[in-house]
Short mmCIF file of C-alpha atoms in Angstrom, two decimals:
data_model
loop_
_atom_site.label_atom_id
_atom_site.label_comp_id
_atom_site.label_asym_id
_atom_site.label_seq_id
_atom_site.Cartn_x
_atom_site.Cartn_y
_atom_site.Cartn_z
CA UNK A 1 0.00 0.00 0.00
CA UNK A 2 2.47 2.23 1.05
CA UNK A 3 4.48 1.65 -2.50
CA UNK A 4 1.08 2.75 -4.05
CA UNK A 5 0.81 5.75 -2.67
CA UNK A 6 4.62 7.13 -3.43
CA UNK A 7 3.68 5.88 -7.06
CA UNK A 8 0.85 8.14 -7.20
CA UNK A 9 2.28 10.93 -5.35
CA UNK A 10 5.16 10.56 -7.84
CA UNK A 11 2.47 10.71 -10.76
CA UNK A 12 1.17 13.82 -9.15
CA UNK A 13 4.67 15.39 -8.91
CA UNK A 14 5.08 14.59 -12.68
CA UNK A 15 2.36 15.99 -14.10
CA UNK A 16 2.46 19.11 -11.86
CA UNK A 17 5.99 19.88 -13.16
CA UNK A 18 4.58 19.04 -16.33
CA UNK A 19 1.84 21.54 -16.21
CA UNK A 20 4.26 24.16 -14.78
CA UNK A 21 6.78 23.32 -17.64
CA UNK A 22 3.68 24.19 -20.12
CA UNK A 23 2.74 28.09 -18.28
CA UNK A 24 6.26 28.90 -18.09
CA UNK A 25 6.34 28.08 -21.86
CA UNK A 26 3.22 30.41 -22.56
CA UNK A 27 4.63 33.63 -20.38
CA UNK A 28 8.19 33.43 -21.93
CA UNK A 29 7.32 35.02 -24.63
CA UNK A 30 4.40 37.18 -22.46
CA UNK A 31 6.88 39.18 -20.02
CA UNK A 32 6.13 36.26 -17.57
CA UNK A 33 2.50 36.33 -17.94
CA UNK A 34 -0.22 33.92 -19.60
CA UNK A 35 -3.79 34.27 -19.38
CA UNK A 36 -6.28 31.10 -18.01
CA UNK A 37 -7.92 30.65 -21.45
CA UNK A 38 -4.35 30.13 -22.92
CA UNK A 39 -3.55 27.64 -20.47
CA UNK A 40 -6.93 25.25 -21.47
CA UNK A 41 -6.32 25.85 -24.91
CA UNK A 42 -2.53 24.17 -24.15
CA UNK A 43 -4.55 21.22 -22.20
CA UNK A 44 -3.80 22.70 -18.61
CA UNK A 45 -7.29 21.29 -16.80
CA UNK A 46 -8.79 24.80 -15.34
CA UNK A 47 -9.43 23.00 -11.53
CA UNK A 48 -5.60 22.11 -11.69
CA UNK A 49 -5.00 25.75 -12.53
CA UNK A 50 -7.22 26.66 -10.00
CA UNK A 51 -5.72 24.43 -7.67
CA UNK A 52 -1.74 25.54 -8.81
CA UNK A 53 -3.83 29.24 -7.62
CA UNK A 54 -5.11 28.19 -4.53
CA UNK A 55 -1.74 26.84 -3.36
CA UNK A 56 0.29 30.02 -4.37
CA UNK A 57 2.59 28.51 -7.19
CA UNK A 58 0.92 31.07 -9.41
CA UNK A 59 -0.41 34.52 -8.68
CA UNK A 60 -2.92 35.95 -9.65
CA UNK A 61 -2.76 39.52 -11.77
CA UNK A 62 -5.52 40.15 -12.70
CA UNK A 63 -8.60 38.06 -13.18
CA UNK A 64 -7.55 35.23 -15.44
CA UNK A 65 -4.07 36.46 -15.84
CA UNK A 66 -1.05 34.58 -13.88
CA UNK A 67 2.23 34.29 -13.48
CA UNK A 68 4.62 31.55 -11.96
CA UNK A 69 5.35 32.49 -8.68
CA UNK A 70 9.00 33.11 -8.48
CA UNK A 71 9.16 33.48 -12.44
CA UNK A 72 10.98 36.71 -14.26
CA UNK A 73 8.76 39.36 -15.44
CA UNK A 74 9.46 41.44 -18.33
CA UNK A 75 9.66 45.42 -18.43
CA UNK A 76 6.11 45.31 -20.05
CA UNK A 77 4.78 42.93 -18.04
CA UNK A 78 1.85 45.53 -16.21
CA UNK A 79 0.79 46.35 -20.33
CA UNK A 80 1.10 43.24 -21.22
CA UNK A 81 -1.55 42.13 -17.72
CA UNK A 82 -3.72 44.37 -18.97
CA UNK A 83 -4.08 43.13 -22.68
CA UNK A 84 -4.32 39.62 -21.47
CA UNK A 85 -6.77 40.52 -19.07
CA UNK A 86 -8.90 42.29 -21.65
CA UNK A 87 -9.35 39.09 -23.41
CA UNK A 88 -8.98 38.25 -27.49
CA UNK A 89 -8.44 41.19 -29.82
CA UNK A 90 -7.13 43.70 -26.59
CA UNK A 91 -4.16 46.13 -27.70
CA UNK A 92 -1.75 48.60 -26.08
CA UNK A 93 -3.65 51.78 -27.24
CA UNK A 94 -3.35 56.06 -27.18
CA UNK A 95 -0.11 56.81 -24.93
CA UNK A 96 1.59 53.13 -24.02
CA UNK A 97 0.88 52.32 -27.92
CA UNK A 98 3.35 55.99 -28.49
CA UNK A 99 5.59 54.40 -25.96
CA UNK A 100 5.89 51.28 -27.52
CA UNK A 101 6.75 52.60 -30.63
CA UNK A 102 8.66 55.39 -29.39
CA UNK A 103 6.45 58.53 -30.93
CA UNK A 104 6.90 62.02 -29.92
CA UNK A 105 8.87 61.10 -26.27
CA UNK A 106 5.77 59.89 -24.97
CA UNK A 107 6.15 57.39 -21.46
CA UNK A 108 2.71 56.01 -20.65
CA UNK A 109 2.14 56.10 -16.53
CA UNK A 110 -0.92 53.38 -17.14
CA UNK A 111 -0.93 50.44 -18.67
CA UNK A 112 -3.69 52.56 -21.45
CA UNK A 113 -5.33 49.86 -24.06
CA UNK A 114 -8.40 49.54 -26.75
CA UNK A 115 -10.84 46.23 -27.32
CA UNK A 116 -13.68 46.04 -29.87
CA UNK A 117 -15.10 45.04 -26.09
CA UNK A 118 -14.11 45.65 -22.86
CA UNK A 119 -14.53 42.58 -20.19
CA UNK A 120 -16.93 44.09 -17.32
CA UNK A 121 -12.86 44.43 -15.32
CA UNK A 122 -12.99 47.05 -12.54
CA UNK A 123 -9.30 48.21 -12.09
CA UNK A 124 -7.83 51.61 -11.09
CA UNK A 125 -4.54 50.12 -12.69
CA UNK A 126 -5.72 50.16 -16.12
CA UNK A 127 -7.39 52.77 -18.84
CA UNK A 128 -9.80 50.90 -21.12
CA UNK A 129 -11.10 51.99 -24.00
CA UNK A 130 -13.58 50.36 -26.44
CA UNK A 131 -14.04 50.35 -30.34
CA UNK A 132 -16.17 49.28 -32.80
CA UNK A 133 -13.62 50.21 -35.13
CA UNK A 134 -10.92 47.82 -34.86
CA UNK A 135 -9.76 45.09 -37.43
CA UNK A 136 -7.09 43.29 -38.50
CA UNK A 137 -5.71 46.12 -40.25
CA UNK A 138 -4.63 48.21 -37.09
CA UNK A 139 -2.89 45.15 -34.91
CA UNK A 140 0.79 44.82 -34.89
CA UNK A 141 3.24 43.57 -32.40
CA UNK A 142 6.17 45.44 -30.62
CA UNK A 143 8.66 44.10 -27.29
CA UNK A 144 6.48 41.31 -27.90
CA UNK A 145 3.27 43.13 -26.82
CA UNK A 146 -0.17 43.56 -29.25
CA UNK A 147 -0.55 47.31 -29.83
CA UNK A 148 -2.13 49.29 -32.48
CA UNK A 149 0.04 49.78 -35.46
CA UNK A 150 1.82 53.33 -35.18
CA UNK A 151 -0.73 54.99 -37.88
CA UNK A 152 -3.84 53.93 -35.68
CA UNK A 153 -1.50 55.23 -32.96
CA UNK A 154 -1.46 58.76 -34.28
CA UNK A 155 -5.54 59.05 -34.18
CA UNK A 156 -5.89 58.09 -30.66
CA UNK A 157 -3.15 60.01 -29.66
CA UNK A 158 -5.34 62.56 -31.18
CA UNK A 159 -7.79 62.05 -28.30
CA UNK A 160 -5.52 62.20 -25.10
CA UNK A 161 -2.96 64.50 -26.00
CA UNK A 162 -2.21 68.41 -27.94
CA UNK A 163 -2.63 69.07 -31.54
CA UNK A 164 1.18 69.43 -31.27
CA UNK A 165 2.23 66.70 -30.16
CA UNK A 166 0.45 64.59 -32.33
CA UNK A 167 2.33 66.94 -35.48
CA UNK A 168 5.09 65.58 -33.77
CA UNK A 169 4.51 61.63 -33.67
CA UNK A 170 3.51 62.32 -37.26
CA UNK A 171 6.84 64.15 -38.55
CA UNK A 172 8.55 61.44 -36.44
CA UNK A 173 6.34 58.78 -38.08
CA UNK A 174 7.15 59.60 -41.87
CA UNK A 175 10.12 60.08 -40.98
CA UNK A 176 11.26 56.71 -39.62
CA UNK A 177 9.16 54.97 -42.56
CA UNK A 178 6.31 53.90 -40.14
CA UNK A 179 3.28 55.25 -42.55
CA UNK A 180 2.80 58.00 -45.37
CA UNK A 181 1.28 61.20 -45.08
CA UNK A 182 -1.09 59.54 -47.61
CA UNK A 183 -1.87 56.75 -45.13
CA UNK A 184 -3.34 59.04 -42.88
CA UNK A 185 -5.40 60.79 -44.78
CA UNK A 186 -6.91 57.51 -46.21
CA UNK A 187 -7.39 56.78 -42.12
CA UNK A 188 -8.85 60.25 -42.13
CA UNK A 189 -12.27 59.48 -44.51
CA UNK A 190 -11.98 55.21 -42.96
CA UNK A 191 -12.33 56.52 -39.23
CA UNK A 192 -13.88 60.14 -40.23
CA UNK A 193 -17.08 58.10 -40.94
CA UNK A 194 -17.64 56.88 -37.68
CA UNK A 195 -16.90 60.31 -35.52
CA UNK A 196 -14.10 58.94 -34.10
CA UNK A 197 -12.28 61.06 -31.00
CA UNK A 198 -9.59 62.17 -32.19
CA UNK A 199 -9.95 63.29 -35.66
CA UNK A 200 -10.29 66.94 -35.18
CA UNK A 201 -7.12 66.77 -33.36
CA UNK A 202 -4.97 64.67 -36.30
CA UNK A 203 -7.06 67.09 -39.18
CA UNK A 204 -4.78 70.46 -36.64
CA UNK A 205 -1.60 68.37 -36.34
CA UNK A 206 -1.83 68.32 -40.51
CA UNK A 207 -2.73 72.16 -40.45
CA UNK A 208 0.39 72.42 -38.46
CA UNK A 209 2.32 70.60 -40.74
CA UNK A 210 1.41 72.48 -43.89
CA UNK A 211 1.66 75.85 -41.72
CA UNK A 212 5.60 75.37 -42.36
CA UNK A 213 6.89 77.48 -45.02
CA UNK A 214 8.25 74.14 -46.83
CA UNK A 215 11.62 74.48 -46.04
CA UNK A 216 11.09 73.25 -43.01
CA UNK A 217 11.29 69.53 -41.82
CA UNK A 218 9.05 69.36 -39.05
CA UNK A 219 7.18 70.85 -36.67
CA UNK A 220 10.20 71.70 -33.88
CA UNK A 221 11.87 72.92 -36.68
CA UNK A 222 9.55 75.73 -37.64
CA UNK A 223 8.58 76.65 -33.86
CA UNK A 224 12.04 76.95 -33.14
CA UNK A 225 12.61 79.02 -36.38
CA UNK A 226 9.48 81.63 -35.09
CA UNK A 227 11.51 82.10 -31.81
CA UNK A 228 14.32 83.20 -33.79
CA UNK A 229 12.22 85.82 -36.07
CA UNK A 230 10.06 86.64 -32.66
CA UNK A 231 13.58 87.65 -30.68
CA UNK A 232 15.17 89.21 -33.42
CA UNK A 233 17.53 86.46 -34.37
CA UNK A 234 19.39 86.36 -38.12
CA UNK A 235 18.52 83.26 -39.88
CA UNK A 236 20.42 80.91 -40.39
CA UNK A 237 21.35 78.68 -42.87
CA UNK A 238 19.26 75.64 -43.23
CA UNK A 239 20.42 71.80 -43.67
CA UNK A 240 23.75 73.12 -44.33
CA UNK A 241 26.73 70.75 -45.54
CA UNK A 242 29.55 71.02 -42.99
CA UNK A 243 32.85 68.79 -44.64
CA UNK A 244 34.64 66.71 -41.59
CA UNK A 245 37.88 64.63 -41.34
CA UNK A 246 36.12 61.84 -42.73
CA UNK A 247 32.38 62.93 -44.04
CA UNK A 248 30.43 65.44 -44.93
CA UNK A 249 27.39 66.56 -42.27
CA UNK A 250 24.42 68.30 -42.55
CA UNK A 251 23.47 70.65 -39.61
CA UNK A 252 19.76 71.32 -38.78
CA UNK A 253 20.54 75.40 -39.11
CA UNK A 254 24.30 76.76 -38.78
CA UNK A 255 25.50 80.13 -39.10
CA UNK A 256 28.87 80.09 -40.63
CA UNK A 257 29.96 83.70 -39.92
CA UNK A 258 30.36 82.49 -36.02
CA UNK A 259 30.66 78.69 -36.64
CA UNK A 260 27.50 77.88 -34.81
CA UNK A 261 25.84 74.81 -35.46
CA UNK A 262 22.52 74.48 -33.90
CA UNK A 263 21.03 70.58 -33.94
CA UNK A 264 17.21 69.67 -32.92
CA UNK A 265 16.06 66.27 -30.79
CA UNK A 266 12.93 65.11 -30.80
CA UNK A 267 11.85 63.65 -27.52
CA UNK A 268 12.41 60.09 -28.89
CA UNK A 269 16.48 60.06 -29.31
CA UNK A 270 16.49 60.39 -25.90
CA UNK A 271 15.92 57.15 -25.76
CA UNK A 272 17.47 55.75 -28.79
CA UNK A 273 20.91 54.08 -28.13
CA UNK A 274 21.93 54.04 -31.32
CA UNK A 275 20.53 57.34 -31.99
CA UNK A 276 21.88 59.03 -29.04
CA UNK A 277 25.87 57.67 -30.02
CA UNK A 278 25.61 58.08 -33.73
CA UNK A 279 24.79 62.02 -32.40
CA UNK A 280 27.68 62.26 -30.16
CA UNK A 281 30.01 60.98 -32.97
CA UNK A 282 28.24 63.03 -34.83
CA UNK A 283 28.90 66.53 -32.77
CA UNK A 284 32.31 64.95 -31.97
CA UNK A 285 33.40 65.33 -35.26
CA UNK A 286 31.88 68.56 -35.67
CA UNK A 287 33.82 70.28 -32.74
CA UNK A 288 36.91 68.52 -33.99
CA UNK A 289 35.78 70.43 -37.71
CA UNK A 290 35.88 73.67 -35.39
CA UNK A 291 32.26 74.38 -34.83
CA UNK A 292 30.50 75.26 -31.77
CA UNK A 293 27.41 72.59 -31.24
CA UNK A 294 24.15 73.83 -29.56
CA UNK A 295 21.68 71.12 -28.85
CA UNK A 296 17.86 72.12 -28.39
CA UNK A 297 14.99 68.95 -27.50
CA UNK A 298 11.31 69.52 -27.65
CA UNK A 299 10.97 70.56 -24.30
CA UNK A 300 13.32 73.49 -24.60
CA UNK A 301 11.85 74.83 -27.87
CA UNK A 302 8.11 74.18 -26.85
CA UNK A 303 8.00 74.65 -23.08
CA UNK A 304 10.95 76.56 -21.95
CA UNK A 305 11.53 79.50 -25.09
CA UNK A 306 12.86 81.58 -22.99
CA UNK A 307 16.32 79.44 -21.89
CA UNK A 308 16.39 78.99 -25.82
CA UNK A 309 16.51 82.84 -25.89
CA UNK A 310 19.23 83.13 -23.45
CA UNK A 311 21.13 80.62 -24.76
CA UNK A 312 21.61 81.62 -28.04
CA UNK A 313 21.82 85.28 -26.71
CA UNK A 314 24.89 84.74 -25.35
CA UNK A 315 26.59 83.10 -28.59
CA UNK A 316 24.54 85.27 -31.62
CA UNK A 317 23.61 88.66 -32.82
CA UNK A 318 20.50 89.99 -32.37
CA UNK A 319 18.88 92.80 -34.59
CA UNK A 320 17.37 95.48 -32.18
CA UNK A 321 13.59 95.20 -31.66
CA UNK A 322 11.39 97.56 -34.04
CA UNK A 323 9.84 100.48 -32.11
CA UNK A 324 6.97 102.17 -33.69
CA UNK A 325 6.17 105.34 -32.82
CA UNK A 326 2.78 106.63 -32.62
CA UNK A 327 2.65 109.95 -35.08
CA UNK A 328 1.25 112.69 -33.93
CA UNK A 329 -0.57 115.38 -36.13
CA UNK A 330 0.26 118.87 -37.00
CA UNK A 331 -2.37 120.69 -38.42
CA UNK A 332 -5.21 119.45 -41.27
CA UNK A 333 -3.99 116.19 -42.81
CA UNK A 334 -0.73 116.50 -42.18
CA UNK A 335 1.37 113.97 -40.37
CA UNK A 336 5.58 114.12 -38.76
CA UNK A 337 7.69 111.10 -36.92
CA UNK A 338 7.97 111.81 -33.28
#
């Protein structure tokens, strides 16, 4: 009898490490996470899983989401929860889809996603949203999380965020190949239609666009070429060819009479790597050239002018403001300068 029972406990053993061998399978490639309906469709019986539950070997995230006690989560793993836990068809949406895909410097606090239908979940942890316009066409995959595809991105960014910062996810977007102009204005008249949230917000990111005087690349470009014209600024030369040791570099604007080369970051090469050393190398070689390098990111140009101002103050000229005078009258019709 008692050889019975260390065969069976034995069996139990083996078929527990089994079913443990099968999760940790699923939520390798989930940031450490699988869902319960993943685990029945990989044979896992669901009063074993409850069981595996009850006895703490796996936790519970949310409801039907686990992990493996003691397993490794992944640096998505609380976006990742939250898809699972939406069920079939749930994406990273609005700002953690722009943080996935690294548009316009956006970092999403909340795990923030979108589901042609939301599971009755009550969590202060996640932002759901729901739509009934949601196909194939605008699911993608990126750090092994579903998300919207960066051109659905751009419209519900258009919801949550500034008319200017979704001009800048789009300059950043055609710039890096993710989608067309084009693209988005076929997405304009495919989710126009339905009144999505949004729109009205992409249709003044485009407006800023085309506001540009074309010589312009982008929309940090041109508000950082009105600060110049609004402080009295010369202008400088644009995309101008700079020959180096080994290359020849184009600087955003320089000004050649003072060897100033002024360079523009969108939010995202902050967190580029190869971005961010291909830049120094970059300005190395321009120093070594014998230029002066002044670097400018979105925040300076769009929040904080004024230590734009200063800065260039102390390395520039600046044409001294225009003071109108008011004329005064002397007799019938006739007007002289004060």
């Amino acid at each position: 009898m008692g050889k019975g029972k260390g065969v069976g406990k034995r069996s139990i053993l083996r078929y527990v490490l089994a079913v443990l061998s099968t999760l940790l399978s699923l939520a390798e490639d989930q940031h450490g996470l699988f869902s319960a309906s993943q685990a029945i469709e990989q044979g896992v019986d669901r009063r074993r899983l409850s069981d595996l539950a009850r006895r703490r070997i796996l936790v519970r995230v949310h409801r039907g989401v686990y992990r493996v006690r003691g397993g490794v989560l992944g640096p998505r793993a609380p976006l990742m929860a939250a898809c699972l836990a939406g069920g079939p068809g749930t994406l990273a949406s609005h700002r953690s889809a722009a943080d996935l895909w690294g548009l316009a410097g956006i970092r999403s606090v909340a795990p923030e996603v979108i589901s042609p239908r939301w599971r009755s979940l009550r969590s202060m942890e996640i932002v759901a949203h729901e739509s009934n316009v949601l196909d194939s066409r605008d699911e993608a995959v990126a750090d092994g999380v579903p998300v919207v595809t960066p051109l659905r991105t751009v419209f519900l960014l258009g919801a949550v965020v500034h008319p200017a910062v979704v001009a800048q996810a789009i300059d950043q977007g055609t710039k890096e190949l993710m989608f067309t102009v084009g693209q988005i204005h076929r997405e304009l008249i495919r989710l126009g239609r339905s009144g999505r949230d949004g729109i009205g917000a992409v249709r003044e990111a485009l407006d800023l666009r085309e506001f540009a005087d074309g010589t312009s690349e982008s929309v940090l470009e041109q508000r950082f070429l009105q600060i110049l014209r609004n402080h009295g600024f010369p202008a400088p030369a644009r995309q101008y060819a700079i020959s180096t040791a080994t290359e020849t570099l184009r600087a955003d604007f320089a000004y050649p009479d003072t060897n100033v080369v002024i360079e523009l970051d969108g939010q995202r090469w902050h967190s580029d790597a190869d971005v961010f050393q291909r830049d120094r190398r970059r300005q190395n070689a321009l120093v070594v050239a014998g230029w002066e390098v002044l670097r400018f990111t979105w925040d300076d140009v769009v929040r904080t002018p004024h230590a734009v101002v200063a800065t260039l103050s102390a390395r520039l000229p600046r044409f001294p403001p225009v003071i109108v005078r008011p004329r005064r009258t002397t007799g019938v019709g006739k007007a002289v300068r004060a």
